[in-house]
PDB file of C-alpha atoms in Angstrom:
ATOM      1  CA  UNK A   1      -1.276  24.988  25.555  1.00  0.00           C
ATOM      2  CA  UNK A   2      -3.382  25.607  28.985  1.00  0.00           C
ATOM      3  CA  UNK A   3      -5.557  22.984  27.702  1.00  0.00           C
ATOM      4  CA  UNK A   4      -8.575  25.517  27.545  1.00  0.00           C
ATOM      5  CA  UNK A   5     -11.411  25.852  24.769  1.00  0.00           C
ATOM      6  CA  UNK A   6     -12.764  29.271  25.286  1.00  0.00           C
ATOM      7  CA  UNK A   7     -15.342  30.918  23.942  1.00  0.00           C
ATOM      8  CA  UNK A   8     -15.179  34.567  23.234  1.00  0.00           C
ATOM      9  CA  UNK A   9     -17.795  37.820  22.069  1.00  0.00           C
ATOM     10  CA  UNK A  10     -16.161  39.270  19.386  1.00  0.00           C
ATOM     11  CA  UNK A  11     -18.482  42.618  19.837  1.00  0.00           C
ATOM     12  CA  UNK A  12     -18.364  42.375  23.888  1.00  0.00           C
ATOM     13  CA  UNK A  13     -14.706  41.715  23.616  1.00  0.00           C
ATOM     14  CA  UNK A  14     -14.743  39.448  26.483  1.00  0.00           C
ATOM     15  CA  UNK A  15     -15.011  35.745  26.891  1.00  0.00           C
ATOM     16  CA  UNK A  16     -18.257  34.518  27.562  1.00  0.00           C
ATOM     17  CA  UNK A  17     -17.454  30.545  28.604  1.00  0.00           C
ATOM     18  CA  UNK A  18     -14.305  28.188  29.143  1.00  0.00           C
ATOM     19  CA  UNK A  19     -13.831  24.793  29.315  1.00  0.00           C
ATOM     20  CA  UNK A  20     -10.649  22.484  30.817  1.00  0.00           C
ATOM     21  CA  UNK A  21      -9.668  19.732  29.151  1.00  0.00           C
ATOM     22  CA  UNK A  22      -7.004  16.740  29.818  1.00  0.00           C
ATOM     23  CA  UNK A  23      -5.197  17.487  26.155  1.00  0.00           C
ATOM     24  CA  UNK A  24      -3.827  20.353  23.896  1.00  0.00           C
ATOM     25  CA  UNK A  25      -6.228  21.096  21.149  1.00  0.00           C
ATOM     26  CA  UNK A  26      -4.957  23.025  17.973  1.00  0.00           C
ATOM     27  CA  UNK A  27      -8.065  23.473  16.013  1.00  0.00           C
ATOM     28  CA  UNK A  28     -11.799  23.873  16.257  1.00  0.00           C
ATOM     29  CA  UNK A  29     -14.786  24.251  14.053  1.00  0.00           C
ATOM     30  CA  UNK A  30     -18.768  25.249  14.854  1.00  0.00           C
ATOM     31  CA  UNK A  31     -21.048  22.996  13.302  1.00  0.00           C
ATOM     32  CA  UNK A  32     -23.495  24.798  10.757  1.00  0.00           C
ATOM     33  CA  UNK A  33     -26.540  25.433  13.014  1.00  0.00           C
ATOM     34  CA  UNK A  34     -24.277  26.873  15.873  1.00  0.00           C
ATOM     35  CA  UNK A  35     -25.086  24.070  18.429  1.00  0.00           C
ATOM     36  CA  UNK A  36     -21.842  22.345  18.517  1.00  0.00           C
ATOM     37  CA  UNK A  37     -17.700  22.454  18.358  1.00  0.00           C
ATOM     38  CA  UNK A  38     -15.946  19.960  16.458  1.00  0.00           C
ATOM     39  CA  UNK A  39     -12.741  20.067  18.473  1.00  0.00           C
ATOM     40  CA  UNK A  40      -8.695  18.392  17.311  1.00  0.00           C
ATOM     41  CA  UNK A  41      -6.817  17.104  19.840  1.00  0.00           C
ATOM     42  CA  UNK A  42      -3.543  17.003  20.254  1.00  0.00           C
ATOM     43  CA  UNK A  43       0.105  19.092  19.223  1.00  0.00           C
ATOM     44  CA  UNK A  44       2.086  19.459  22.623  1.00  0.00           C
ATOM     45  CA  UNK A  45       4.618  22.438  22.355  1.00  0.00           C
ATOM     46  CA  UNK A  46       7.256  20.769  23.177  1.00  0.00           C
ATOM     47  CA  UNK A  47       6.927  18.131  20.135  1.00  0.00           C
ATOM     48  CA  UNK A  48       6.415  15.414  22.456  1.00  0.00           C
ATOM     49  CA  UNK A  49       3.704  12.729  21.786  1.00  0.00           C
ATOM     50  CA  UNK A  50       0.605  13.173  23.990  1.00  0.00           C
ATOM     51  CA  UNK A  51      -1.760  10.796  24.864  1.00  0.00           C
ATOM     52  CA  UNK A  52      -4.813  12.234  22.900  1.00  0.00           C
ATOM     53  CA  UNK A  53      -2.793  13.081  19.510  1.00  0.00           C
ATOM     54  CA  UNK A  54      -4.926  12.667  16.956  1.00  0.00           C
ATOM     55  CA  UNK A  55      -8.986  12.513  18.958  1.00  0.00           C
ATOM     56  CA  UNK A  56     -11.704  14.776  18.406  1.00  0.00           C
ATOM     57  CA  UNK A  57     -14.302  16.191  20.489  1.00  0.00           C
ATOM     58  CA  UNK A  58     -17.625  17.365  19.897  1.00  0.00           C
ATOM     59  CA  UNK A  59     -18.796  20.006  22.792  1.00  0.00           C
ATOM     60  CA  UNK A  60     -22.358  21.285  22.817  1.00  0.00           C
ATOM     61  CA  UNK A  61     -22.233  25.224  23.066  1.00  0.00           C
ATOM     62  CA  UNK A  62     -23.762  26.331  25.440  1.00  0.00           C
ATOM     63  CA  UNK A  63     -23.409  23.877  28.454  1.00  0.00           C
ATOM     64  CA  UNK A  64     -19.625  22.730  26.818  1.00  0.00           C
ATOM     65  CA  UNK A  65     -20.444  18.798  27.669  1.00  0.00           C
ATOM     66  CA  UNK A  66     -18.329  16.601  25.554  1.00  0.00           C
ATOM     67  CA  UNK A  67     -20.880  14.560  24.122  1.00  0.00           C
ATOM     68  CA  UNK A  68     -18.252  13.026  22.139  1.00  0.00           C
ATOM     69  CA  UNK A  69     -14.815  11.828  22.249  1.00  0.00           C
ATOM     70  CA  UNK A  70     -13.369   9.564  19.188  1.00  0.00           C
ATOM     71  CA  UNK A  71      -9.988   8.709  17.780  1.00  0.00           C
ATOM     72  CA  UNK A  72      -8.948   7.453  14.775  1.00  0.00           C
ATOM     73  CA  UNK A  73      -5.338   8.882  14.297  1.00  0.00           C
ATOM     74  CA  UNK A  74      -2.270   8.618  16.744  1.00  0.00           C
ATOM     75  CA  UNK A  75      -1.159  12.141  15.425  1.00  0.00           C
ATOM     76  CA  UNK A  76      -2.160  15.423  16.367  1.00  0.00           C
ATOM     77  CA  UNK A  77      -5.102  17.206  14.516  1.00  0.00           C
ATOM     78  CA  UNK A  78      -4.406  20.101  12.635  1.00  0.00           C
ATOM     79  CA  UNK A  79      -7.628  20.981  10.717  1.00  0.00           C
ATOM     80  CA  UNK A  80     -11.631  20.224  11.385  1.00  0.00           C
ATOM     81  CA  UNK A  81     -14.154  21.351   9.640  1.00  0.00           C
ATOM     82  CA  UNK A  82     -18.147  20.253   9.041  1.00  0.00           C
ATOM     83  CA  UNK A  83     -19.231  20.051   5.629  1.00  0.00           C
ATOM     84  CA  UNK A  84     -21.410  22.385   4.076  1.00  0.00           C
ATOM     85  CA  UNK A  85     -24.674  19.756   4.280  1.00  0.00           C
ATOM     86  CA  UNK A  86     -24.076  18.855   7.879  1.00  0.00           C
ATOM     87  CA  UNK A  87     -24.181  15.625   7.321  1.00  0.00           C
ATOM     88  CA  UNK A  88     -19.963  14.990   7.651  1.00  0.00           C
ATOM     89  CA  UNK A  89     -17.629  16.119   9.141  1.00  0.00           C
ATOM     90  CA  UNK A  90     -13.819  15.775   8.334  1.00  0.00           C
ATOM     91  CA  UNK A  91     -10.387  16.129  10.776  1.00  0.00           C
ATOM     92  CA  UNK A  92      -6.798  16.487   9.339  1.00  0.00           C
ATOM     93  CA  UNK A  93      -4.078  14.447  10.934  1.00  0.00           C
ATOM     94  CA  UNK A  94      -0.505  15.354  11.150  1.00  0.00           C
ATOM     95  CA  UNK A  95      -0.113  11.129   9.703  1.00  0.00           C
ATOM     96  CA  UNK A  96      -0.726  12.644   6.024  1.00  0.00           C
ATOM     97  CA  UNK A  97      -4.519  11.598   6.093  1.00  0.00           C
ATOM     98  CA  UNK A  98      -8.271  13.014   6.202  1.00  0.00           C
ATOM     99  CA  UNK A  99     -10.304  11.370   8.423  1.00  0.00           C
ATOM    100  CA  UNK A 100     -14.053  11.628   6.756  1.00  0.00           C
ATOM    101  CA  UNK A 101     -16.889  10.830   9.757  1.00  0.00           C
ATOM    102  CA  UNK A 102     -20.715  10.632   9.988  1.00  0.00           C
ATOM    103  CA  UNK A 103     -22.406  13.625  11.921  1.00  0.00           C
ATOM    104  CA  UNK A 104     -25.507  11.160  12.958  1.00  0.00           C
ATOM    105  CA  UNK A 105     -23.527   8.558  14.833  1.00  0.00           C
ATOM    106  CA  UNK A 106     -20.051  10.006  14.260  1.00  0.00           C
ATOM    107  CA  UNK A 107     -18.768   6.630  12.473  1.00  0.00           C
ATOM    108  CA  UNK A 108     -15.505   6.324  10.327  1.00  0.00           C
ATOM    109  CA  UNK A 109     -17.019   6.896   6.688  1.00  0.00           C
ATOM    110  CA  UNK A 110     -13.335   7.277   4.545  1.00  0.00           C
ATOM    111  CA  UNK A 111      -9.693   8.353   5.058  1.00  0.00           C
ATOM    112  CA  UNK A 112      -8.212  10.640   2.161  1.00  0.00           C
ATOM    113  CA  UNK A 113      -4.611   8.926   2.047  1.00  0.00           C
ATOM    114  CA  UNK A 114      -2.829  10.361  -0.888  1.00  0.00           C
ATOM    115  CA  UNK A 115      -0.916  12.979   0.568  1.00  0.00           C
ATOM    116  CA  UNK A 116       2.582  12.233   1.325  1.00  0.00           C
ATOM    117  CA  UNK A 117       3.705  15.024   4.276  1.00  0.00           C
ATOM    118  CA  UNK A 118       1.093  16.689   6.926  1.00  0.00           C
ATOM    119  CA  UNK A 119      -2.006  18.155   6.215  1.00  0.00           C
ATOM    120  CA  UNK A 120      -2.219  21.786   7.036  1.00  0.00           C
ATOM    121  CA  UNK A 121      -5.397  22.609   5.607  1.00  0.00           C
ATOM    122  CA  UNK A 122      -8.493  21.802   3.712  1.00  0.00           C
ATOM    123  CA  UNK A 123     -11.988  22.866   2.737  1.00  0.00           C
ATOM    124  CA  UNK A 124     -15.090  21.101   1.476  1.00  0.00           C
ATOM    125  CA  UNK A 125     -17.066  22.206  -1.788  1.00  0.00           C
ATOM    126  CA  UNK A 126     -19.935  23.809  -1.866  1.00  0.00           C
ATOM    127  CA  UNK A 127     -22.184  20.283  -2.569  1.00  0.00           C
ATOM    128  CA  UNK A 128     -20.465  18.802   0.176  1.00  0.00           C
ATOM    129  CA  UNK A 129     -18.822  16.017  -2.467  1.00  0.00           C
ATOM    130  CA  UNK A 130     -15.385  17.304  -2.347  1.00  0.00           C
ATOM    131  CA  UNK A 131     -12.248  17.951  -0.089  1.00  0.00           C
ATOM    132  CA  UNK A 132      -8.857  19.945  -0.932  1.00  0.00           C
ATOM    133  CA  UNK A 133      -6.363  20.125   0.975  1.00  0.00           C
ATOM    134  CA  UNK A 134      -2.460  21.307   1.595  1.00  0.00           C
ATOM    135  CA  UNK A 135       0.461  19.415   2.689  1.00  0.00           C
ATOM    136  CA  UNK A 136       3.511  20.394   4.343  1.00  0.00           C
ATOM    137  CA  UNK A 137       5.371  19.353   1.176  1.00  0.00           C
ATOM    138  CA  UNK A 138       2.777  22.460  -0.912  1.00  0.00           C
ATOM    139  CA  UNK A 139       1.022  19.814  -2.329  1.00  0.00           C
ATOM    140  CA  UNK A 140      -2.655  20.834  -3.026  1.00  0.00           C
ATOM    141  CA  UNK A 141      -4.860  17.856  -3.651  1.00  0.00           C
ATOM    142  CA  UNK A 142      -8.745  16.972  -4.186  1.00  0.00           C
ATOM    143  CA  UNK A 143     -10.489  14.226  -2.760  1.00  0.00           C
ATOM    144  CA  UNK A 144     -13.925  12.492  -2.973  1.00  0.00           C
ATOM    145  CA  UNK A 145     -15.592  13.270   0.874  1.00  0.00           C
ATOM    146  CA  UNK A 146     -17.697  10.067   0.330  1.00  0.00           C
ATOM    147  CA  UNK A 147     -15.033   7.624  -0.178  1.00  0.00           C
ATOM    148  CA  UNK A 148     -11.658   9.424  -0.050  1.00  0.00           C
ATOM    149  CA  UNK A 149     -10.665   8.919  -3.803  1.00  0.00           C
ATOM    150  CA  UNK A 150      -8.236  11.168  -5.262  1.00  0.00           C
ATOM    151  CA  UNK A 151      -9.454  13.283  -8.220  1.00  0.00           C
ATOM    152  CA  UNK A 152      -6.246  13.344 -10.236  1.00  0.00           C
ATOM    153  CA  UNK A 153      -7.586  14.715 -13.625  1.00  0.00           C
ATOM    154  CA  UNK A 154      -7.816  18.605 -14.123  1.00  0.00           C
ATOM    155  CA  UNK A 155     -11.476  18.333 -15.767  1.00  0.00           C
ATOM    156  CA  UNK A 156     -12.800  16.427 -13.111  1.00  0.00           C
ATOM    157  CA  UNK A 157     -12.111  19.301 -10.421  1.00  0.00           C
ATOM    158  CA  UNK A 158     -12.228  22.216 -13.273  1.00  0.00           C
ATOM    159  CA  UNK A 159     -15.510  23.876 -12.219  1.00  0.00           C
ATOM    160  CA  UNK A 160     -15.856  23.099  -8.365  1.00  0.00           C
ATOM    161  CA  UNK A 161     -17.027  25.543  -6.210  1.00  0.00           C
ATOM    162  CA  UNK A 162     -15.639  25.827  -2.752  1.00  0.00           C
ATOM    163  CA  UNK A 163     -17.648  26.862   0.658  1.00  0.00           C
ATOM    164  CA  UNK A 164     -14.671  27.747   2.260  1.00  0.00           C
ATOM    165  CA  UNK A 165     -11.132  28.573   0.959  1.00  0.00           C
ATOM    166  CA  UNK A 166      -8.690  28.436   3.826  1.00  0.00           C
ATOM    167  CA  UNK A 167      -6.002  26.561   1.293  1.00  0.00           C
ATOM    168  CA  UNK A 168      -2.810  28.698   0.865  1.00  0.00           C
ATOM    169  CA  UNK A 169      -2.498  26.882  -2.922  1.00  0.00           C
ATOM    170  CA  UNK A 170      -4.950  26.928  -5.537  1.00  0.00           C
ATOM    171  CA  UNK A 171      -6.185  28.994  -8.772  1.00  0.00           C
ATOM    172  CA  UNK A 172      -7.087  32.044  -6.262  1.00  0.00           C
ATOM    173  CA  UNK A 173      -4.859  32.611  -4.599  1.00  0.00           C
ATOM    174  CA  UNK A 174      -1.258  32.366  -6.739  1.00  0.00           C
ATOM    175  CA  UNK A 175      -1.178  35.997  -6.438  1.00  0.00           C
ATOM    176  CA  UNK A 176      -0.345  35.995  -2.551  1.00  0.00           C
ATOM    177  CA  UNK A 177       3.212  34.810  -3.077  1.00  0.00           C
ATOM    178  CA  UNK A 178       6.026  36.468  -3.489  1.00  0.00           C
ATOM    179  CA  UNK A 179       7.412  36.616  -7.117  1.00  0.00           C
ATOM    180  CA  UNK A 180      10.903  34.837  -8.425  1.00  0.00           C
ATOM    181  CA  UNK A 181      12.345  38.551  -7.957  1.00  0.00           C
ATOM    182  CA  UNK A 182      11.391  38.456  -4.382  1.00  0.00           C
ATOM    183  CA  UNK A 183      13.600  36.297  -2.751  1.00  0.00           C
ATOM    184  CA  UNK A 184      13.895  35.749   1.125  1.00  0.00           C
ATOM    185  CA  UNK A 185      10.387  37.707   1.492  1.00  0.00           C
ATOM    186  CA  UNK A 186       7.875  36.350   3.836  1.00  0.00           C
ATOM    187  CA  UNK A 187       5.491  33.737   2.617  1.00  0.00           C
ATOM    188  CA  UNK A 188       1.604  33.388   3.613  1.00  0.00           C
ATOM    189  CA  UNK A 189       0.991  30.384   5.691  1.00  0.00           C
ATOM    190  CA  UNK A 190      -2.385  30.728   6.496  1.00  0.00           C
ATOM    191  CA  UNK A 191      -5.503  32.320   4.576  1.00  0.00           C
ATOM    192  CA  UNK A 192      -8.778  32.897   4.638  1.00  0.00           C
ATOM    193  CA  UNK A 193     -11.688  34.475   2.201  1.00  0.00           C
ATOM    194  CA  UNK A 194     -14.456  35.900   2.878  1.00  0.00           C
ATOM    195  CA  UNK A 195     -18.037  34.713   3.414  1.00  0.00           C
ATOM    196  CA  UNK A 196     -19.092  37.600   0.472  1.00  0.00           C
ATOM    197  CA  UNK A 197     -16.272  35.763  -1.140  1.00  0.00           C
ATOM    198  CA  UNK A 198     -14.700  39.515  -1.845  1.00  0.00           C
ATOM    199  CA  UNK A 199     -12.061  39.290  -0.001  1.00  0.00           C
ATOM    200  CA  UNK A 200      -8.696  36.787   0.675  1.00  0.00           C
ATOM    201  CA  UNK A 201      -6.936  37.552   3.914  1.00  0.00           C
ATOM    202  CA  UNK A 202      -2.840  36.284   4.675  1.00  0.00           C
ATOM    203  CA  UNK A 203      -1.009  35.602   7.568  1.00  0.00           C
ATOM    204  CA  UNK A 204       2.898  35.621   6.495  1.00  0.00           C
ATOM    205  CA  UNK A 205       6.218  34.412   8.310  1.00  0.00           C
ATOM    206  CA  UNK A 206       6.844  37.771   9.097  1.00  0.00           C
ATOM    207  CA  UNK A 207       4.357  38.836  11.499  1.00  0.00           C
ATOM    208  CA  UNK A 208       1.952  40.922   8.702  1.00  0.00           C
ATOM    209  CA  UNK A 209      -1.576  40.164   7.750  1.00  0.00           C
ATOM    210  CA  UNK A 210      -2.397  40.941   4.571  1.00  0.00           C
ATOM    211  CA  UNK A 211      -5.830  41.749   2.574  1.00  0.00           C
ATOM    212  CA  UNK A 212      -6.222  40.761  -1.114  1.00  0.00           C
ATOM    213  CA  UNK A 213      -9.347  41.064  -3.680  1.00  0.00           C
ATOM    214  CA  UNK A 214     -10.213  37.422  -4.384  1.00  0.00           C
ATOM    215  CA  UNK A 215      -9.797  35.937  -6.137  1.00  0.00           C
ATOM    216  CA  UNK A 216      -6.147  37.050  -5.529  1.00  0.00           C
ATOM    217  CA  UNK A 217      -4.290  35.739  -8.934  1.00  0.00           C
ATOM    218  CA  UNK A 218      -1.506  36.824 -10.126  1.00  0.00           C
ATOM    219  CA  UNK A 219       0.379  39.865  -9.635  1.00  0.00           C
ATOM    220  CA  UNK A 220      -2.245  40.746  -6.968  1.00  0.00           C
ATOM    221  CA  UNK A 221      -1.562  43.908  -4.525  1.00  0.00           C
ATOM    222  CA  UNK A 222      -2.651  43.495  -1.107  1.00  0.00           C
ATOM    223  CA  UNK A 223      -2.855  46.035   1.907  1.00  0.00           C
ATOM    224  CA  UNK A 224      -0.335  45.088   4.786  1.00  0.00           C
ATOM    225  CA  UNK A 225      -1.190  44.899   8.211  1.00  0.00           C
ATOM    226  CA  UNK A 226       1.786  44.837  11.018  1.00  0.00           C
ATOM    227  CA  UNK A 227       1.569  43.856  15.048  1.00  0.00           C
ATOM    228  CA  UNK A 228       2.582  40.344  15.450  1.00  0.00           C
ATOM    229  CA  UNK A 229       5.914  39.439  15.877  1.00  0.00           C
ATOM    230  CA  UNK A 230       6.470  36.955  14.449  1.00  0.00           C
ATOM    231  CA  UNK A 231       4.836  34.079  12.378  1.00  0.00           C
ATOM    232  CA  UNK A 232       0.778  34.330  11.931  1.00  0.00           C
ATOM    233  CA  UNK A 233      -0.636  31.087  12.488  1.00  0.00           C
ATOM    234  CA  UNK A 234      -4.071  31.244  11.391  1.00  0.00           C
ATOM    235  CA  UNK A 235      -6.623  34.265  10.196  1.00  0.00           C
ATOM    236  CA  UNK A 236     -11.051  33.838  10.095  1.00  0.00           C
ATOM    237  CA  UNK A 237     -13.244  36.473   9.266  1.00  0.00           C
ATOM    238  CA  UNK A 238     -15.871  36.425  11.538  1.00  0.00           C
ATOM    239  CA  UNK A 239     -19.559  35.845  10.179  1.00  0.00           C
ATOM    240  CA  UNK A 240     -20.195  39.570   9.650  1.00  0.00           C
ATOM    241  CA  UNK A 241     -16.955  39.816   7.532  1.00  0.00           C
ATOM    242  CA  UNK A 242     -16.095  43.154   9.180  1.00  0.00           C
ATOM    243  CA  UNK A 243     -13.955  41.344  11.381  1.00  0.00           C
ATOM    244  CA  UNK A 244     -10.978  38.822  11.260  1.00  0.00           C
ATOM    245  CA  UNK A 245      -9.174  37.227  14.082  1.00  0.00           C
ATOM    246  CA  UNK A 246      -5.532  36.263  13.569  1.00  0.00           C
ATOM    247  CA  UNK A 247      -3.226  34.407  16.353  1.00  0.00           C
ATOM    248  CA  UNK A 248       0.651  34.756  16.759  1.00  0.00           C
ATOM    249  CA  UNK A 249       2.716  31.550  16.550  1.00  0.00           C
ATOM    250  CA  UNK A 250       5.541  32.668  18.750  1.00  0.00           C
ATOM    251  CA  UNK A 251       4.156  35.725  20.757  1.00  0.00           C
ATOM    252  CA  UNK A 252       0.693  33.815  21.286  1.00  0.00           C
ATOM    253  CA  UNK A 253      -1.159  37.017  20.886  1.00  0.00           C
ATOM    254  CA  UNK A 254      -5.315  37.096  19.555  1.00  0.00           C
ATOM    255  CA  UNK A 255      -5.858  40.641  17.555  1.00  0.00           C
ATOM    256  CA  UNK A 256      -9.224  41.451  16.383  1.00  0.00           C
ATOM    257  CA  UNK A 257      -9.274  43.444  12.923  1.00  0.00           C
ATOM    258  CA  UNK A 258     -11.794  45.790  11.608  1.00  0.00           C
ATOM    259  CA  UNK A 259     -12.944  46.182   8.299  1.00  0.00           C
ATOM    260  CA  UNK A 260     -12.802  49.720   7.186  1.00  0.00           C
ATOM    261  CA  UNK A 261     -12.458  50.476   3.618  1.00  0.00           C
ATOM    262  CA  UNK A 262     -12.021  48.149   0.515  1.00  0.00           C
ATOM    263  CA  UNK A 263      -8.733  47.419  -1.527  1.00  0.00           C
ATOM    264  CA  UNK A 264      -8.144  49.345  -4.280  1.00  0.00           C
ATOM    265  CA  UNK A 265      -6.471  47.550  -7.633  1.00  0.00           C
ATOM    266  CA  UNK A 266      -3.257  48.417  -6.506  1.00  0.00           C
ATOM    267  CA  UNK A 267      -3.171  47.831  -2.626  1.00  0.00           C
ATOM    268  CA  UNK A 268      -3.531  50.952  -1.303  1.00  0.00           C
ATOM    269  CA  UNK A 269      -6.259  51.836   0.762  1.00  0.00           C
ATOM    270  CA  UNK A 270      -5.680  49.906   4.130  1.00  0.00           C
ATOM    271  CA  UNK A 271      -8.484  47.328   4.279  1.00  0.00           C
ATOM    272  CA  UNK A 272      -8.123  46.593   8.033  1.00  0.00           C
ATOM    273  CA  UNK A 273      -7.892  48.750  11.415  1.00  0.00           C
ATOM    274  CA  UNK A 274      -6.499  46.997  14.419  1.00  0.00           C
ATOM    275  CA  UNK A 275      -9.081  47.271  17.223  1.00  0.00           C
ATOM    276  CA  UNK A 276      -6.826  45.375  20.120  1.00  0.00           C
TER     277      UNK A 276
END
């Protein structure tokens, strides 16, 4: 909301760079070799429209120079995320599309247009082919990253493999909702796995992070975390996956989680210290 993108050391614990901007932003993404941000613009608190809803900026690193600014929505960006090949790169509007670009020359290659509410989320397979994402509505769809077709046939998606899975719907992760029995319990709204792909972690309405084996299916036990508040709005494991970083929606607070023991089959066996 300060209009800041700021860089921080997870193992210093301090920030290391900052950069003012003219515009909210409400998501960012590194690009695979570490040299650039991929940043979405956009998402005023107040719900008003802003005048950069729905651009994207890509930073360089280490000097943060915008070296550049496009926009190809009117709506603010929720998601961004680089592809697993480098060669794409994708942003999520809050107009019920994904926005598919060129990393070379950062042209316009596809929209993904079948959704019918918000996207919240999505990840690319592992060839780079391949988007899913969530929609405000929980509908979890698949999409061709070249062209933005919709995959709407079971056996044409049945044996995809995902880089990332920050989805909250999906095959692996059924598990991390509440059962039929359970009503008025908190739901997950964000998630995250692993990069060892051996762990799923939650961030619920109710303030707790929670840590699942993954693939978390059904009937899954997870260790629960408390110290927000309120509402978790995202959770990443950092690259050494001994550490995940989860923000507050209403109390605005960053903590910083250490791994320190597995989780057993039946959730016991606290799979996270808070550090601060």
């Amino acid at each position: 909301d300060d209009k800041t993108l700021r860089i921080w050391s997870v193992s210093l614990n301090r920030m290391l760079r900052k950069l003012k901007t003219d515009t909210q932003m409400r998501s960012v993404a590194w690009s695979n070799d570490g040299k650039f941000l991929l940043v979405g613009c956009g998402g005023n608190s107040d719900g008003k429209r802003g005048k950069k809803d729905g651009a994207f900026l890509i930073i360089e690193t280490l000097s943060l120079d915008v070296k550049f600014e496009g926009r190809d929505s009117r709506h603010w960006i929720r998601d961004v995320k680089y592809s697993p090949d480098g060669t794409s790169f994708a942003v999520a509007s809050m107009d019920q599309k994904v926005y598919l670009y060129e990393t070379k020359n950062f042209v316009l290659r596809a929209k993904a247009e079948k959704h019918n509410a918000s996207i919240l989320f999505f990840d690319f397979s592992t060839d780079s082919q391949m988007i899913m994402s969530d929609a405000a509505d929980q509908e979890h769809l698949i999409h061709n990253s070249n062209d933005g077709a919709h995959f709407g046939l079971p056996s044409q998606i049945k044996n995809v493999d995902w880089f990332t899975y920050t989805c909250i719907y999906g095959w692996p992760c059924q598990g991390i909702w509440p059962t039929k029995k359970e009503i008025g319990a908190p739901v997950p709204v964000c998630a995250n796995r692993s990069g060892d792909r051996k762990l799923l972690a939650t961030g619920m309405t109710g303030g707790q992070v929670k840590l699942y084996n993954y693939p978390a299916l059904k009937s899954a036990k997870g260790s629960v975390e408390l110290g927000h508040s309120g509402e978790v709005a995202n959770c990443r494991f950092a690259l050494d996956d001994e550490t995940l970083v989860t923000v507050g929606k209403n109390d605005r607070a960053i903590f910083v989680w250490r791994l320190v023991g597995g989780v057993s089959k039946d959730g016991k066996g606290a799979g996270e210290e808070k550090k601060e």
